[in-house]
Short mmCIF file of N, CA and C in Angstrom, two decimals:
data_model
loop_
_atom_site.label_atom_id
_atom_site.label_comp_id
_atom_site.label_asym_id
_atom_site.label_seq_id
_atom_site.Cartn_x
_atom_site.Cartn_y
_atom_site.Cartn_z
N UNK A 5 36.10 210.81 -19.11
CA UNK A 5 34.67 210.97 -19.31
C UNK A 5 33.94 209.74 -18.77
N UNK A 6 34.50 208.54 -19.04
CA UNK A 6 33.88 207.32 -18.55
C UNK A 6 33.81 207.28 -17.03
N UNK A 7 34.85 207.77 -16.37
CA UNK A 7 34.85 207.79 -14.89
C UNK A 7 33.79 208.74 -14.36
N UNK A 8 33.65 209.87 -15.01
CA UNK A 8 32.63 210.85 -14.58
C UNK A 8 31.24 210.26 -14.77
N UNK A 9 31.00 209.67 -15.94
CA UNK A 9 29.69 209.07 -16.21
C UNK A 9 29.42 207.92 -15.23
N UNK A 10 30.43 207.09 -14.98
CA UNK A 10 30.28 206.01 -14.01
C UNK A 10 29.95 206.52 -12.62
N UNK A 11 30.63 207.57 -12.20
CA UNK A 11 30.37 208.15 -10.88
C UNK A 11 28.96 208.71 -10.80
N UNK A 12 28.52 209.39 -11.83
CA UNK A 12 27.16 209.92 -11.86
C UNK A 12 26.15 208.79 -11.81
N UNK A 13 26.41 207.71 -12.55
CA UNK A 13 25.50 206.56 -12.56
C UNK A 13 25.41 205.92 -11.18
N UNK A 14 26.54 205.80 -10.49
CA UNK A 14 26.53 205.24 -9.13
C UNK A 14 25.72 206.15 -8.21
N UNK A 15 25.92 207.45 -8.32
CA UNK A 15 25.17 208.40 -7.49
C UNK A 15 23.67 208.29 -7.77
N UNK A 16 23.29 208.25 -9.05
CA UNK A 16 21.87 208.17 -9.43
C UNK A 16 21.24 206.89 -8.89
N UNK A 17 21.99 205.79 -8.95
CA UNK A 17 21.47 204.52 -8.45
C UNK A 17 21.35 204.56 -6.93
N UNK A 18 22.37 205.06 -6.24
CA UNK A 18 22.33 205.13 -4.78
C UNK A 18 21.27 206.09 -4.27
N UNK A 19 20.99 207.13 -5.03
CA UNK A 19 19.97 208.11 -4.63
C UNK A 19 18.56 207.58 -4.89
N UNK A 20 18.46 206.46 -5.59
CA UNK A 20 17.15 205.88 -5.87
C UNK A 20 16.41 206.54 -7.01
N UNK A 21 17.12 207.34 -7.81
CA UNK A 21 16.49 208.02 -8.94
C UNK A 21 16.18 207.02 -10.04
N UNK A 22 17.14 206.16 -10.34
CA UNK A 22 16.96 205.09 -11.32
C UNK A 22 17.51 203.79 -10.75
N UNK A 23 17.03 202.69 -11.27
CA UNK A 23 17.57 201.39 -10.85
C UNK A 23 18.85 201.12 -11.63
N UNK A 24 19.59 200.13 -11.17
CA UNK A 24 20.84 199.78 -11.85
C UNK A 24 20.56 199.30 -13.28
N UNK A 25 19.42 198.65 -13.52
CA UNK A 25 19.09 198.21 -14.88
C UNK A 25 18.81 199.40 -15.80
N UNK A 26 18.17 200.44 -15.27
CA UNK A 26 17.96 201.64 -16.07
C UNK A 26 19.29 202.27 -16.46
N UNK A 27 20.19 202.34 -15.49
CA UNK A 27 21.52 202.90 -15.75
C UNK A 27 22.25 202.05 -16.79
N UNK A 28 22.12 200.72 -16.68
CA UNK A 28 22.76 199.83 -17.66
C UNK A 28 22.23 200.13 -19.07
N UNK A 29 20.95 200.40 -19.19
CA UNK A 29 20.38 200.73 -20.51
C UNK A 29 20.89 202.06 -21.03
N UNK A 30 21.06 202.99 -20.14
CA UNK A 30 21.53 204.33 -20.55
C UNK A 30 22.97 204.28 -21.06
N UNK A 31 23.83 203.55 -20.38
CA UNK A 31 25.24 203.50 -20.79
C UNK A 31 25.52 202.33 -21.73
N UNK A 32 24.46 201.69 -22.21
CA UNK A 32 24.58 200.51 -23.05
C UNK A 32 25.41 200.76 -24.31
N UNK A 33 25.06 201.77 -25.09
CA UNK A 33 25.71 201.98 -26.39
C UNK A 33 27.22 202.21 -26.26
N UNK A 34 27.68 203.14 -25.43
CA UNK A 34 29.14 203.31 -25.35
C UNK A 34 29.84 202.07 -24.80
N UNK A 35 29.19 201.38 -23.88
CA UNK A 35 29.78 200.17 -23.33
C UNK A 35 29.91 199.09 -24.39
N UNK A 36 28.87 198.90 -25.18
CA UNK A 36 28.90 197.89 -26.24
C UNK A 36 29.96 198.24 -27.29
N UNK A 37 30.11 199.51 -27.60
CA UNK A 37 31.14 199.92 -28.56
C UNK A 37 32.53 199.52 -28.06
N UNK A 38 32.77 199.74 -26.79
CA UNK A 38 34.08 199.40 -26.22
C UNK A 38 34.29 197.88 -26.22
N UNK A 39 33.28 197.14 -25.79
CA UNK A 39 33.40 195.68 -25.72
C UNK A 39 33.58 195.07 -27.10
N UNK A 40 32.74 195.48 -28.05
CA UNK A 40 32.83 194.94 -29.41
C UNK A 40 34.17 195.31 -30.04
N UNK A 41 34.61 196.55 -29.84
CA UNK A 41 35.89 196.99 -30.40
C UNK A 41 37.05 196.18 -29.82
N UNK A 42 37.01 195.94 -28.53
CA UNK A 42 38.07 195.16 -27.88
C UNK A 42 38.14 193.76 -28.48
N UNK A 43 37.01 193.07 -28.51
CA UNK A 43 37.01 191.70 -29.03
C UNK A 43 37.36 191.65 -30.52
N UNK A 44 36.89 192.62 -31.29
CA UNK A 44 37.20 192.64 -32.72
C UNK A 44 38.69 192.85 -32.94
N UNK A 45 39.28 193.78 -32.19
CA UNK A 45 40.70 194.06 -32.38
C UNK A 45 41.58 192.91 -31.90
N UNK A 46 41.27 192.35 -30.74
CA UNK A 46 42.13 191.33 -30.15
C UNK A 46 41.94 189.97 -30.81
N UNK A 47 40.71 189.52 -30.95
CA UNK A 47 40.46 188.14 -31.38
C UNK A 47 40.26 187.97 -32.88
N UNK A 48 39.71 188.97 -33.54
CA UNK A 48 39.47 188.84 -34.98
C UNK A 48 40.63 189.42 -35.78
N UNK A 49 41.01 190.66 -35.48
CA UNK A 49 42.07 191.33 -36.24
C UNK A 49 43.46 191.05 -35.69
N UNK A 50 43.55 190.44 -34.51
CA UNK A 50 44.84 190.10 -33.87
C UNK A 50 45.74 191.33 -33.73
N UNK A 51 45.15 192.44 -33.28
CA UNK A 51 45.89 193.68 -33.09
C UNK A 51 45.73 194.15 -31.65
N UNK A 52 46.47 195.16 -31.30
CA UNK A 52 46.37 195.74 -29.97
C UNK A 52 45.00 196.39 -29.79
N UNK A 53 44.37 196.21 -28.64
CA UNK A 53 43.07 196.85 -28.41
C UNK A 53 43.19 198.37 -28.23
N UNK A 54 44.41 198.86 -28.12
CA UNK A 54 44.61 200.29 -27.91
C UNK A 54 44.85 201.06 -29.21
N UNK A 55 44.96 200.35 -30.34
CA UNK A 55 45.14 201.02 -31.62
C UNK A 55 43.78 201.42 -32.19
N UNK A 56 43.69 202.60 -32.78
CA UNK A 56 42.41 203.04 -33.34
C UNK A 56 42.08 202.30 -34.64
N UNK A 57 40.80 202.23 -34.92
CA UNK A 57 40.35 201.69 -36.21
C UNK A 57 39.09 202.43 -36.62
N UNK A 58 38.62 202.13 -37.81
CA UNK A 58 37.42 202.79 -38.32
C UNK A 58 36.22 201.85 -38.35
N UNK A 59 36.17 200.91 -37.43
CA UNK A 59 35.11 199.92 -37.44
C UNK A 59 34.10 200.11 -36.30
N UNK A 60 33.97 201.34 -35.84
CA UNK A 60 32.92 201.66 -34.88
C UNK A 60 31.63 201.89 -35.65
N UNK A 61 30.50 201.64 -35.02
CA UNK A 61 29.21 201.75 -35.69
C UNK A 61 29.01 203.13 -36.32
N UNK A 62 29.27 204.18 -35.59
CA UNK A 62 29.03 205.53 -36.11
C UNK A 62 29.99 205.87 -37.26
N UNK A 63 31.21 205.39 -37.22
CA UNK A 63 32.17 205.67 -38.29
C UNK A 63 31.79 204.92 -39.57
N UNK A 64 31.41 203.65 -39.41
CA UNK A 64 31.01 202.87 -40.59
C UNK A 64 29.75 203.46 -41.23
N UNK A 65 28.79 203.88 -40.41
CA UNK A 65 27.59 204.53 -40.95
C UNK A 65 27.97 205.80 -41.70
N UNK A 66 28.86 206.58 -41.11
CA UNK A 66 29.31 207.82 -41.73
C UNK A 66 29.94 207.54 -43.10
N UNK A 67 30.85 206.58 -43.16
CA UNK A 67 31.54 206.27 -44.42
C UNK A 67 30.58 205.73 -45.47
N UNK A 68 29.62 204.89 -45.05
CA UNK A 68 28.65 204.35 -46.00
C UNK A 68 27.73 205.43 -46.55
N UNK A 69 27.26 206.30 -45.68
CA UNK A 69 26.34 207.36 -46.12
C UNK A 69 27.07 208.48 -46.87
N UNK A 70 28.33 208.67 -46.57
CA UNK A 70 29.12 209.72 -47.21
C UNK A 70 29.15 209.55 -48.72
N UNK A 71 29.17 208.31 -49.18
CA UNK A 71 29.23 208.03 -50.61
C UNK A 71 27.89 208.24 -51.30
N UNK A 72 26.80 208.19 -50.53
CA UNK A 72 25.46 208.27 -51.12
C UNK A 72 24.87 209.67 -51.10
N UNK A 73 25.39 210.54 -50.23
CA UNK A 73 24.82 211.88 -50.07
C UNK A 73 25.53 212.86 -51.00
N UNK A 74 24.73 213.58 -51.77
CA UNK A 74 25.29 214.54 -52.72
C UNK A 74 25.17 215.98 -52.22
N UNK A 75 24.33 216.23 -51.22
CA UNK A 75 24.11 217.55 -50.68
C UNK A 75 25.30 217.95 -49.80
N UNK A 76 26.03 219.02 -50.18
CA UNK A 76 27.24 219.43 -49.46
C UNK A 76 26.95 219.85 -48.02
N UNK A 77 25.85 220.57 -47.81
CA UNK A 77 25.52 221.01 -46.45
C UNK A 77 25.27 219.80 -45.55
N UNK A 78 24.49 218.86 -46.03
CA UNK A 78 24.19 217.66 -45.26
C UNK A 78 25.46 216.83 -45.06
N UNK A 79 26.28 216.75 -46.09
CA UNK A 79 27.52 215.99 -46.02
C UNK A 79 28.47 216.57 -44.98
N UNK A 80 28.57 217.91 -44.91
CA UNK A 80 29.45 218.56 -43.93
C UNK A 80 28.98 218.35 -42.50
N UNK A 81 27.68 218.15 -42.31
CA UNK A 81 27.12 217.98 -40.97
C UNK A 81 26.73 216.53 -40.67
N UNK A 82 27.15 215.61 -41.53
CA UNK A 82 26.73 214.22 -41.42
C UNK A 82 27.22 213.55 -40.15
N UNK A 83 28.45 213.79 -39.75
CA UNK A 83 28.98 213.14 -38.56
C UNK A 83 28.19 213.56 -37.32
N UNK A 84 27.93 214.84 -37.18
CA UNK A 84 27.13 215.33 -36.05
C UNK A 84 25.72 214.79 -36.13
N UNK A 85 25.17 214.76 -37.31
CA UNK A 85 23.81 214.26 -37.51
C UNK A 85 23.71 212.78 -37.12
N UNK A 86 24.70 211.99 -37.51
CA UNK A 86 24.69 210.56 -37.16
C UNK A 86 24.77 210.36 -35.65
N UNK A 87 25.57 211.16 -34.99
CA UNK A 87 25.64 211.06 -33.53
C UNK A 87 24.28 211.35 -32.91
N UNK A 88 23.62 212.38 -33.39
CA UNK A 88 22.30 212.70 -32.87
C UNK A 88 21.29 211.60 -33.17
N UNK A 89 21.36 211.04 -34.36
CA UNK A 89 20.44 209.96 -34.74
C UNK A 89 20.65 208.74 -33.85
N UNK A 90 21.91 208.34 -33.64
CA UNK A 90 22.19 207.19 -32.78
C UNK A 90 21.74 207.44 -31.35
N UNK A 91 21.99 208.63 -30.84
CA UNK A 91 21.53 208.97 -29.48
C UNK A 91 20.01 208.91 -29.43
N UNK A 92 19.35 209.44 -30.44
CA UNK A 92 17.89 209.44 -30.49
C UNK A 92 17.33 208.02 -30.55
N UNK A 93 17.92 207.16 -31.37
CA UNK A 93 17.46 205.77 -31.48
C UNK A 93 17.60 205.06 -30.14
N UNK A 94 18.75 205.18 -29.49
CA UNK A 94 18.94 204.52 -28.21
C UNK A 94 18.12 205.18 -27.11
N UNK A 95 17.83 206.46 -27.23
CA UNK A 95 16.94 207.13 -26.28
C UNK A 95 15.53 206.56 -26.39
N UNK A 96 15.06 206.35 -27.61
CA UNK A 96 13.74 205.75 -27.82
C UNK A 96 13.70 204.34 -27.25
N UNK A 97 14.73 203.55 -27.55
CA UNK A 97 14.78 202.17 -27.04
C UNK A 97 14.81 202.17 -25.52
N UNK A 98 15.64 203.04 -24.92
CA UNK A 98 15.70 203.11 -23.46
C UNK A 98 14.37 203.56 -22.86
N UNK A 99 13.71 204.51 -23.51
CA UNK A 99 12.41 204.96 -23.03
C UNK A 99 11.39 203.82 -23.07
N UNK A 100 11.40 203.06 -24.16
CA UNK A 100 10.50 201.92 -24.25
C UNK A 100 10.79 200.90 -23.16
N UNK A 101 12.06 200.67 -22.88
CA UNK A 101 12.40 199.72 -21.84
C UNK A 101 11.92 200.20 -20.47
N UNK A 102 12.01 201.49 -20.22
CA UNK A 102 11.54 202.02 -18.94
C UNK A 102 10.02 201.94 -18.86
N UNK A 103 9.34 202.26 -19.95
CA UNK A 103 7.88 202.21 -19.96
C UNK A 103 7.38 200.78 -19.83
N UNK A 104 8.05 199.84 -20.48
CA UNK A 104 7.60 198.45 -20.49
C UNK A 104 8.15 197.62 -19.32
N UNK A 105 8.82 198.26 -18.39
CA UNK A 105 9.46 197.50 -17.32
C UNK A 105 8.48 196.67 -16.50
N UNK A 106 7.25 197.13 -16.36
CA UNK A 106 6.27 196.37 -15.59
C UNK A 106 5.60 195.28 -16.43
N UNK A 107 5.69 195.41 -17.74
CA UNK A 107 5.04 194.45 -18.63
C UNK A 107 5.92 193.24 -18.92
N UNK A 108 7.21 193.47 -19.04
CA UNK A 108 8.14 192.41 -19.41
C UNK A 108 9.29 192.35 -18.42
N UNK A 109 9.96 191.25 -18.42
CA UNK A 109 11.14 191.06 -17.59
C UNK A 109 12.24 192.00 -18.09
N UNK A 110 12.80 192.80 -17.19
CA UNK A 110 13.79 193.80 -17.57
C UNK A 110 15.04 193.17 -18.16
N UNK A 111 15.45 192.05 -17.61
CA UNK A 111 16.64 191.36 -18.12
C UNK A 111 16.40 190.88 -19.55
N UNK A 112 15.18 190.43 -19.83
CA UNK A 112 14.83 190.01 -21.19
C UNK A 112 14.90 191.20 -22.15
N UNK A 113 14.38 192.34 -21.70
CA UNK A 113 14.44 193.54 -22.55
C UNK A 113 15.88 193.96 -22.81
N UNK A 114 16.72 193.85 -21.80
CA UNK A 114 18.13 194.21 -21.97
C UNK A 114 18.81 193.24 -22.93
N UNK A 115 18.49 191.97 -22.83
CA UNK A 115 19.02 190.97 -23.77
C UNK A 115 18.57 191.29 -25.19
N UNK A 116 17.31 191.68 -25.36
CA UNK A 116 16.80 192.05 -26.68
C UNK A 116 17.55 193.27 -27.21
N UNK A 117 17.83 194.23 -26.35
CA UNK A 117 18.61 195.42 -26.75
C UNK A 117 20.00 195.01 -27.22
N UNK A 118 20.65 194.11 -26.49
CA UNK A 118 21.98 193.62 -26.89
C UNK A 118 21.91 192.92 -28.24
N UNK A 119 20.92 192.09 -28.41
CA UNK A 119 20.74 191.37 -29.67
C UNK A 119 20.49 192.34 -30.82
N UNK A 120 19.65 193.35 -30.59
CA UNK A 120 19.36 194.37 -31.60
C UNK A 120 20.65 195.08 -32.02
N UNK A 121 21.46 195.48 -31.04
CA UNK A 121 22.71 196.16 -31.34
C UNK A 121 23.62 195.27 -32.20
N UNK A 122 23.75 194.01 -31.80
CA UNK A 122 24.65 193.10 -32.53
C UNK A 122 24.17 192.87 -33.96
N UNK A 123 22.88 192.73 -34.17
CA UNK A 123 22.35 192.53 -35.52
C UNK A 123 22.61 193.76 -36.38
N UNK A 124 22.33 194.94 -35.83
CA UNK A 124 22.56 196.18 -36.58
C UNK A 124 24.05 196.34 -36.88
N UNK A 125 24.89 196.11 -35.87
CA UNK A 125 26.32 196.26 -36.06
C UNK A 125 26.84 195.30 -37.13
N UNK A 126 26.46 194.04 -37.07
CA UNK A 126 26.94 193.05 -38.04
C UNK A 126 26.46 193.37 -39.45
N UNK A 127 25.23 193.84 -39.58
CA UNK A 127 24.71 194.20 -40.91
C UNK A 127 25.51 195.36 -41.50
N UNK A 128 25.75 196.38 -40.70
CA UNK A 128 26.51 197.54 -41.18
C UNK A 128 27.97 197.15 -41.42
N UNK A 129 28.53 196.31 -40.56
CA UNK A 129 29.91 195.84 -40.72
C UNK A 129 30.07 195.09 -42.04
N UNK A 130 29.13 194.22 -42.37
CA UNK A 130 29.20 193.48 -43.64
C UNK A 130 29.10 194.41 -44.84
N UNK A 131 28.18 195.38 -44.77
CA UNK A 131 28.05 196.35 -45.86
C UNK A 131 29.32 197.15 -46.03
N UNK A 132 29.88 197.59 -44.90
CA UNK A 132 31.09 198.41 -44.92
C UNK A 132 32.27 197.64 -45.49
N UNK A 133 32.48 196.41 -45.01
CA UNK A 133 33.62 195.63 -45.50
C UNK A 133 33.43 195.21 -46.96
N UNK A 134 32.19 195.00 -47.38
CA UNK A 134 31.91 194.69 -48.79
C UNK A 134 32.26 195.90 -49.67
N UNK A 135 31.92 197.11 -49.20
CA UNK A 135 32.26 198.31 -49.96
C UNK A 135 33.77 198.54 -50.03
N UNK A 136 34.47 198.24 -48.96
CA UNK A 136 35.92 198.40 -48.95
C UNK A 136 36.57 197.42 -49.93
N UNK A 137 36.09 196.19 -49.94
CA UNK A 137 36.70 195.19 -50.82
C UNK A 137 36.42 195.47 -52.29
N UNK A 138 35.35 196.22 -52.62
CA UNK A 138 35.06 196.59 -54.01
C UNK A 138 36.03 197.63 -54.53
N UNK A 139 36.60 198.41 -53.61
CA UNK A 139 37.47 199.52 -54.04
C UNK A 139 38.85 199.06 -54.37
#
């Protein structure tokens, strides 16, 4: 899937439909998940980067919200709902970055996006690990 998305992104950039910075913003979330997971597994947990774990942003959100939601219908559809919410949030952020590209430096906006992701991830990671240690 990553190869297909990468190929499409190269085509879109070469065709002049979007700039390389726009493409970087679009593929930002999955790329950050891979990078953060790699560094967390190798340098923090001292494990193989190829072993699965439950410390991805969407999984931690799912586990945290799973304990708080009492509605069975919502609970059964929570994983799909979280995926849609995360896509929607990053779609809004990407749209803002495209709209504001003439107002602000694009590299600065991309840096702010990276910083935003890291703050959200660390906050959820701390909540998740605190909940695990209570059990």
